[in-house]
Short mmCIF file of C-alpha atoms and ligand atoms in Angstrom, two decimals:
data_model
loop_
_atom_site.label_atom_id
_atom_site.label_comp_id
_atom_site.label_asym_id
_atom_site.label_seq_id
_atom_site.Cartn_x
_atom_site.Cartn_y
_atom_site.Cartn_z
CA UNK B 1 213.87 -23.71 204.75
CA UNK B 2 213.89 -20.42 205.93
CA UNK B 3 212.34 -19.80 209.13
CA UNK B 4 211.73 -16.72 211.83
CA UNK B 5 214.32 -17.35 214.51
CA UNK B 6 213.92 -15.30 217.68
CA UNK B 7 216.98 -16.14 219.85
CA UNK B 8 217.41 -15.10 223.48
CA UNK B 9 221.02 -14.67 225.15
CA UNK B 10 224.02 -13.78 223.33
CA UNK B 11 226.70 -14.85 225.46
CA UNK B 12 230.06 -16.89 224.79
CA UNK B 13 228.06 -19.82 223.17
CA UNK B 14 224.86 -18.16 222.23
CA UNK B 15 226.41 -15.08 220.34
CA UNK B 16 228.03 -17.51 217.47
CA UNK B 17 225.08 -20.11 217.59
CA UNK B 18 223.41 -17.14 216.86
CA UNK B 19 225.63 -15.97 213.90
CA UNK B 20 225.25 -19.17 212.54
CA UNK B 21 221.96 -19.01 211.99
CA UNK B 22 222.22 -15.74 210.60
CA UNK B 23 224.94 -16.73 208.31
CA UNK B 24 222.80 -19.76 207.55
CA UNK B 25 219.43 -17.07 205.76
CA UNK B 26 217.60 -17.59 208.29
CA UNK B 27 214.84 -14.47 209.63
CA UNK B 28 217.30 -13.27 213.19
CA UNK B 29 215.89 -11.33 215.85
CA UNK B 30 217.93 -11.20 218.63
CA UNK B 31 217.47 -10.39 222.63
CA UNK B 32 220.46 -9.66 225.84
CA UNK B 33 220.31 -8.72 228.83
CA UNK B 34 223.32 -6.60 228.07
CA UNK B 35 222.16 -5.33 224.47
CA UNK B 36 225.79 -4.25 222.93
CA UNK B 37 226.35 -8.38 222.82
CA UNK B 38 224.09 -7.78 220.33
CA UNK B 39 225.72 -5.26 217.87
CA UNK B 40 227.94 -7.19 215.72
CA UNK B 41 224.81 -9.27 214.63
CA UNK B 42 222.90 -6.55 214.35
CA UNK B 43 225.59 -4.57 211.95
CA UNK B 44 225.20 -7.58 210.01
CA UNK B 45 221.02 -7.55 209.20
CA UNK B 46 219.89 -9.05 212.36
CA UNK B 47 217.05 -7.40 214.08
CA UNK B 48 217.32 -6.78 218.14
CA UNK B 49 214.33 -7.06 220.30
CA UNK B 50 213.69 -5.11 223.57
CA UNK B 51 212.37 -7.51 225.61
CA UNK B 52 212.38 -11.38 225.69
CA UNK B 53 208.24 -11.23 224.92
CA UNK B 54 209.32 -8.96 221.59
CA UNK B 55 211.64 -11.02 220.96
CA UNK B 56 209.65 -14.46 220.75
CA UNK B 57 206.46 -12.97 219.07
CA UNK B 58 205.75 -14.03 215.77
CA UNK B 59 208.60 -17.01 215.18
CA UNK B 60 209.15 -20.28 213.86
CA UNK B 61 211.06 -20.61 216.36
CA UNK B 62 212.58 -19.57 219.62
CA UNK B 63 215.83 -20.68 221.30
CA UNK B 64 217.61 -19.37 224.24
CA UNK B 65 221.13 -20.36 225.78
CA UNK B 66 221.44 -18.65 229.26
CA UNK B 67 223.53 -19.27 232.03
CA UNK B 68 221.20 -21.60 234.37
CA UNK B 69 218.15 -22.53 235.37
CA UNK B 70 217.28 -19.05 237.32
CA UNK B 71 218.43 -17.45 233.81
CA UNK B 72 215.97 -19.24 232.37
CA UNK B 73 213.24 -18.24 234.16
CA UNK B 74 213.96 -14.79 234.26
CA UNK B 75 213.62 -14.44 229.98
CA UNK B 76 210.62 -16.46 230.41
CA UNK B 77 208.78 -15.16 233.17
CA UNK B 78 206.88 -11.83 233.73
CA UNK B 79 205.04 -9.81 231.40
CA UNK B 80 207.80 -9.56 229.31
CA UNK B 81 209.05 -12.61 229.16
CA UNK B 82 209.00 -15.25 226.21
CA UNK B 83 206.77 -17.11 227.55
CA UNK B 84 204.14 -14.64 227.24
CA UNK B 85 204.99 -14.75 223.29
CA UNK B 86 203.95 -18.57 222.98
CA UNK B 87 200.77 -19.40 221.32
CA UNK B 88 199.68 -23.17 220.51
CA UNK B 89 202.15 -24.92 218.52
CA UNK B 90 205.15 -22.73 218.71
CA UNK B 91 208.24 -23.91 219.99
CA UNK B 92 210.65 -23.01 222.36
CA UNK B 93 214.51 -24.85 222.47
CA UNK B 94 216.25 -24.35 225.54
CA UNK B 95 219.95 -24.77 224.51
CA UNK B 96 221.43 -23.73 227.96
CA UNK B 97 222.48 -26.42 230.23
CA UNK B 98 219.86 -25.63 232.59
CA UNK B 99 219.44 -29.28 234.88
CA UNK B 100 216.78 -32.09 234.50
CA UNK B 101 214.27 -30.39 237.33
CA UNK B 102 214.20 -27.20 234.88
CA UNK B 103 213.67 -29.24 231.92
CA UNK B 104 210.60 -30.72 233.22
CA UNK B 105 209.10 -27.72 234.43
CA UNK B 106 210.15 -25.50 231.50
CA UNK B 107 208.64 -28.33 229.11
CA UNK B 108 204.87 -27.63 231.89
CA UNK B 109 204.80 -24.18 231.36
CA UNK B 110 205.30 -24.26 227.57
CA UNK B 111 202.26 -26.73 227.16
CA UNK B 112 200.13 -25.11 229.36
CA UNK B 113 200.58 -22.57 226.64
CA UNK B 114 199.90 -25.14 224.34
CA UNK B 115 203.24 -24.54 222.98
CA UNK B 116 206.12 -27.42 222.39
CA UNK B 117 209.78 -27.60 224.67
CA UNK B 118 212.72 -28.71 223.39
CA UNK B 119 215.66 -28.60 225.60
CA UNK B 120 218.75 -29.38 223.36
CA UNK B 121 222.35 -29.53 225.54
CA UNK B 122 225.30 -27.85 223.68
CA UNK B 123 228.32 -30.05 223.51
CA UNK B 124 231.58 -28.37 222.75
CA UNK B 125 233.14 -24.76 222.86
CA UNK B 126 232.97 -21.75 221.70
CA UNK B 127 235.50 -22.69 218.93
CA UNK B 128 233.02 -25.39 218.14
CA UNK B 129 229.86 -22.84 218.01
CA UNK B 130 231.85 -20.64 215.59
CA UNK B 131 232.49 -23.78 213.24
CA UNK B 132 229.41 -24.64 213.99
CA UNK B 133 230.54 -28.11 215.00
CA UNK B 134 228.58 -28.27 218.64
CA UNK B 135 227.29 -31.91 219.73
CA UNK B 136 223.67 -31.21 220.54
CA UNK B 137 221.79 -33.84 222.82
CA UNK B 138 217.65 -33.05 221.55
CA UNK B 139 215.33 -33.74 223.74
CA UNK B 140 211.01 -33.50 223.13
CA UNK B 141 207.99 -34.34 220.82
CA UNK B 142 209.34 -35.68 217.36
CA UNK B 143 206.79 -32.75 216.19
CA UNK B 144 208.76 -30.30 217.67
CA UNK B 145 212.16 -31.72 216.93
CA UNK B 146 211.44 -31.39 212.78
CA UNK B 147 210.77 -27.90 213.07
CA UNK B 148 213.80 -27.02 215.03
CA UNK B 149 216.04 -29.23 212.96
CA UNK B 150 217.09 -27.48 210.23
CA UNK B 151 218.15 -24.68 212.57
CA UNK B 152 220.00 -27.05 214.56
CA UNK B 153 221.84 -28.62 211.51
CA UNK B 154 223.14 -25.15 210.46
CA UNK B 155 224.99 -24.79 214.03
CA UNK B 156 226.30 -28.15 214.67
CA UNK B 157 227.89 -31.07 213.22
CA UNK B 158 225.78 -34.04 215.21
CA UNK B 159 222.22 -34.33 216.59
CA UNK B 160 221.49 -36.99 219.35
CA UNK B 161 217.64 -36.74 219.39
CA UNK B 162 215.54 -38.40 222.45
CA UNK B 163 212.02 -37.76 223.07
CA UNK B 164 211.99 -36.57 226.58
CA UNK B 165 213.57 -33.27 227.46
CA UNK B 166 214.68 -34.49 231.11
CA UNK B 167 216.42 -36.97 229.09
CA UNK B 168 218.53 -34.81 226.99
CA UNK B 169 219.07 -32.64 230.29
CA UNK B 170 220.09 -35.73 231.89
CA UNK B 171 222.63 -37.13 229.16
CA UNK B 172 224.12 -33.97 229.19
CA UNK B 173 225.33 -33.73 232.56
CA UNK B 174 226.00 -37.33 232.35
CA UNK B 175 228.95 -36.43 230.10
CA UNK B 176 229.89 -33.25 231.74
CA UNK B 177 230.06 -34.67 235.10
CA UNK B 178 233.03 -37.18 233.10
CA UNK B 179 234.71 -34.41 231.33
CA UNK B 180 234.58 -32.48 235.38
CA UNK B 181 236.57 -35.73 236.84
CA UNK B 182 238.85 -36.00 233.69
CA UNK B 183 239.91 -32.22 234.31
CA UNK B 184 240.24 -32.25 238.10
CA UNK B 185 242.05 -35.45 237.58
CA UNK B 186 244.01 -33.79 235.03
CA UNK B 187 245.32 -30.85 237.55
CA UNK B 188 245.51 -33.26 240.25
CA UNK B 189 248.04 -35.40 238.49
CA UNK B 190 250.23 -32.49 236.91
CA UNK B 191 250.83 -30.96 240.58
CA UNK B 192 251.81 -34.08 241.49
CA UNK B 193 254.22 -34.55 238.85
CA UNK B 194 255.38 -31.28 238.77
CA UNK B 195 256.26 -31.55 242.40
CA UNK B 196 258.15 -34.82 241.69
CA UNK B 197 260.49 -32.17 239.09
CA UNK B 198 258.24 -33.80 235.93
CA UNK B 199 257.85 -30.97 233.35
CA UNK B 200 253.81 -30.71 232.18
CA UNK B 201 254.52 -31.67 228.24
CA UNK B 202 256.34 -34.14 229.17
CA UNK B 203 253.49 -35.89 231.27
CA UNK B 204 251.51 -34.96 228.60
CA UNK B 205 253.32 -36.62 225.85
CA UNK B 206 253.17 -40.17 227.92
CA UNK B 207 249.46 -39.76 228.78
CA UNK B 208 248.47 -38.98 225.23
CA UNK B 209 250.48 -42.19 224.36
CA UNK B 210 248.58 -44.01 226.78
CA UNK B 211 245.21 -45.75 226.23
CA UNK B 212 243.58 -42.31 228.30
CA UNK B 213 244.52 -40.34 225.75
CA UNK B 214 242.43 -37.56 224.92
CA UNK B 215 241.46 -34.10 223.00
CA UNK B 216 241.19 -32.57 226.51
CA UNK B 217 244.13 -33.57 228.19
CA UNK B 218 246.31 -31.85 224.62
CA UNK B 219 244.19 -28.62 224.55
CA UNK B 220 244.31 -28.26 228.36
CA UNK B 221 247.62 -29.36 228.89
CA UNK B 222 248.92 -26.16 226.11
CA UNK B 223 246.90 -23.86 228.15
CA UNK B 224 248.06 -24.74 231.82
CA UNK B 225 251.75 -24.65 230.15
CA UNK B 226 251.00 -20.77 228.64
CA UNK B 227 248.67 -20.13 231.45
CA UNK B 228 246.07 -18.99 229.15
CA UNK B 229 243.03 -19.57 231.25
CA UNK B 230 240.77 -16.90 228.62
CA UNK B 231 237.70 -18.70 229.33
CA UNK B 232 236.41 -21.25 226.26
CA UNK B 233 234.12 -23.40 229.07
CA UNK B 234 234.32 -21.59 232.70
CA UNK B 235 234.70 -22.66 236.19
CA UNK B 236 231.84 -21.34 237.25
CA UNK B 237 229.77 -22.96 234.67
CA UNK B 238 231.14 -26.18 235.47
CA UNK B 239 230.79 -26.31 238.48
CA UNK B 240 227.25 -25.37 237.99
CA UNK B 241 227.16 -28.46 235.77
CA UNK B 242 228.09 -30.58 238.78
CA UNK B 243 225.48 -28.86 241.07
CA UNK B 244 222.99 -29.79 238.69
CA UNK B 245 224.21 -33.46 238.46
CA UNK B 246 224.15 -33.83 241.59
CA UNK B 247 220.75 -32.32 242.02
CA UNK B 248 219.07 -35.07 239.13
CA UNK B 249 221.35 -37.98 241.51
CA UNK B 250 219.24 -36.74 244.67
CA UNK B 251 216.04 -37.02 242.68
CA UNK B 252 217.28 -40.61 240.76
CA UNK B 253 218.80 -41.89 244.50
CA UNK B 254 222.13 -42.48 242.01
CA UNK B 255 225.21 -41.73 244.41
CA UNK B 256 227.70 -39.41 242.64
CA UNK B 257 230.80 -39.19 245.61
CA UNK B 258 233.04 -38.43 242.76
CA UNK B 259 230.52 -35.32 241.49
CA UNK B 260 231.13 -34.10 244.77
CA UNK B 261 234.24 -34.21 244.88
CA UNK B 262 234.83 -32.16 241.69
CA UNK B 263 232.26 -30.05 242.31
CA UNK B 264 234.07 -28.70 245.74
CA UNK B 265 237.00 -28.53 243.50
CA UNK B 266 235.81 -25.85 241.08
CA UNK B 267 234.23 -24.34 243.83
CA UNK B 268 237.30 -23.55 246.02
CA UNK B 269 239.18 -22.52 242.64
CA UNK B 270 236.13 -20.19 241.98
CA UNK B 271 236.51 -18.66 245.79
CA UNK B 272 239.94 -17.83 245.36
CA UNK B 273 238.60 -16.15 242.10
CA UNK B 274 239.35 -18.31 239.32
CA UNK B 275 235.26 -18.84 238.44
CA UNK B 276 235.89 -16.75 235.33
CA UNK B 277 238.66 -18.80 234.15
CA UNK B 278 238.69 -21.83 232.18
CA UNK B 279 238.41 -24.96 233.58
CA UNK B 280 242.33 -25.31 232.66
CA UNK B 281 243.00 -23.35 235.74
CA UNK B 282 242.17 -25.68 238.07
CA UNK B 283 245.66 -27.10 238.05
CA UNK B 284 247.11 -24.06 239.46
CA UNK B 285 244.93 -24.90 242.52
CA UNK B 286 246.65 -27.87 243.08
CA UNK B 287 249.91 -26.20 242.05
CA UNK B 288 248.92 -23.56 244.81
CA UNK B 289 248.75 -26.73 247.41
CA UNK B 290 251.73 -28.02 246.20
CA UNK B 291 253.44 -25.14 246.90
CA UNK B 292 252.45 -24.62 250.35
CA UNK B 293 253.29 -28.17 251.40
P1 NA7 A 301 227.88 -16.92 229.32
O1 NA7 A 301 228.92 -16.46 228.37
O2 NA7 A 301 228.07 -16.68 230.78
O3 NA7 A 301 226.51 -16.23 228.85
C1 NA7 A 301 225.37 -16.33 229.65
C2 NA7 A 301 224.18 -15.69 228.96
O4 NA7 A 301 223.07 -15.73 229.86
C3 NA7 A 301 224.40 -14.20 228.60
O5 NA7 A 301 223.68 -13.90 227.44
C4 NA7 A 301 223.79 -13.52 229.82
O6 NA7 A 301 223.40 -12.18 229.59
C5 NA7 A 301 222.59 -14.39 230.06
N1 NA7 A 301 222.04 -14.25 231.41
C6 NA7 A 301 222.60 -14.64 232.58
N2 NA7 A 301 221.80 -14.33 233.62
C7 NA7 A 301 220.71 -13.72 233.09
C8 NA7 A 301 219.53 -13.18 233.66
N3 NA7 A 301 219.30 -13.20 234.97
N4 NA7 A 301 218.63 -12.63 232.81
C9 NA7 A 301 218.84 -12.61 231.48
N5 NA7 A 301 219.95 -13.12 230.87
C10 NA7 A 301 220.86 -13.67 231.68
O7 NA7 A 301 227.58 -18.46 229.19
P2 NA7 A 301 227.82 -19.40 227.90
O8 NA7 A 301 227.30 -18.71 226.69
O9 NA7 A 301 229.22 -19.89 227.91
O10 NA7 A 301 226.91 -20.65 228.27
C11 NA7 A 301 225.50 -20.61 228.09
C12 NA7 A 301 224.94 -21.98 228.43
O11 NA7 A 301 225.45 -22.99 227.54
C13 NA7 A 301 225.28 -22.45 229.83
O12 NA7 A 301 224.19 -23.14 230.38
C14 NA7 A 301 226.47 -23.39 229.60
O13 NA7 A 301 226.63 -24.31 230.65
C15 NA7 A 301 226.16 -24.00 228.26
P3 NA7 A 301 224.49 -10.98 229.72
O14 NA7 A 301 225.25 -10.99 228.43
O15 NA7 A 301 225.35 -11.32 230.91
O16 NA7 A 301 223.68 -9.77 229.92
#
């Protein structure tokens, strides 16, 4: 089915979602904050809006993937914002990682539209969004879901569907806040064994032979070796992850000491300017420590 996507935020996930769904036939208009994101879609028949409003008049269907929950709200809000665009029984799909407390207020303001919220969690990198091979955790009204499905099919290669968008908010930092202490870990134990004269493949090699082996630990391990820390999944954005996890804890009364821990983690290695980095280069903050004994 071919519907009238209007899609808000082009960034490093959103700009090859995006594509996808271009590539895929369906109708593409496109909105950024920084409009040139925009161009290679554009060169290729999509249409670019020039304001988040324009952009989300007149769709099927609207999805966004911004930064965070104050991203959010500024392509929804104002005059100009998409929300303004929602009339009863449109839907919105929130596909940023934007914390349970937005979910639940994004999913108030679209019904008091009398529009439907879907917030729908990508899972996976950038690689993944151009293979269109993302994990993506959907959360709201079964309604809602259908219509957004066969958009979602075309850019990933598994739907986990709940009912309640806090839900799908929440599983997703659920498994970020894991992949967070599985990094830090990670960079924890390669300064160590570096420092002990242990070369990083080589700790590698036994780990991955061990029974916590894993696709991370291979892909991160290649870039801490190169020091290629291009960004596929920041350290800005994770740490954000762990704020918001530890933001839904405070509201649940779950205690997340470990969260913490991590999150201080990526946010000392984004003061000393890493934040733009990938979440590889945490090691060399623990190589840094190392170092200085
Ligand atoms: P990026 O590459 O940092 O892209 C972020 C996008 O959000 C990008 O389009 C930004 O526009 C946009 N953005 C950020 N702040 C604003 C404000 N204030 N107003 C409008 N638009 C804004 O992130 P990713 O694509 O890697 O990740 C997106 C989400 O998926 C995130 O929640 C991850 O955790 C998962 P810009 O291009 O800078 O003008």
């Amino acid at each position: 089915m071919r519907l009238r996507i209007g899609f808000l935020g082009l960034g490093t996930m959103g700009e090859p979602i995006a594509n996808n769904l271009r590539k895929a036939g369906h109708d593409l208009t496109v909105w950024n904050r920084t409009p040139s994101k925009a161009d290679h879609i554009v060169s290729k028949g999509g249409k670019l809006a020039r304001s988040p409003r324009e952009c989300a008049t007149g769709r099927d269907l609207v999805l966004c993937c911004v930064t965070d929950e104050r991203a959010l709200d500024a392509v929804l809000e104002g005059p100009d914002g998409a929300l303004a665009a929602l009339r009863e029984g449109d839907v919105l799909v929130d596909l940023s990682t934007a914390g349970v407390r937005a979910a639940r207020s994004v999913a108030e303001r679209v019904s008091a539209r009398g529009a439907r919220f879907v917030a729908c969690p990508v899972l996976g990198s950038r690689t993944a969004a151009e293979q269109a091979q993302l994990v993506l955790v959907v959360g709201g009204p079964a309604a809602a879901r259908e219509r957004a499905r066969p958009a979602l099919h075309a850019v990933s290669a598994r739907l986990f569907e709940v009912d309640d968008p806090a839900q799908a908010a929440l599983l997703k930092l659920c498994v970020n806040a894991i992949g967070g202490a599985m990094i830090t870990g990670f960079g924890e134990a390669l300064a160590l064994g570096r420092a002990g004269g242990i070369p990083v493949p080589r700790l590698v090699e036994v780990l991955q032979a061990s029974s916590f082996h894993s696709p991370l630990y291979l892909m991160k391990g290649e870039l801490v070796e190169r020091k290629d820390f291009a960004p596929r999944f920041s350290i800005a954005l994770a740490e954000k992850d762990q704020r918001l996890a530890q933001e839904a804890a405070a509201d649940l009364g779950a205690k997340v000491p470990l969260n913490e821990t991590v999150r201080r983690l990526f946010a000392s290695a984004a003061e000393s300017g890493r934040g733009d980095e990938d979440i590889a280069a945490i090691a060399e903050l623990f190589f840094e420590w190392a170092g200085k004994k």
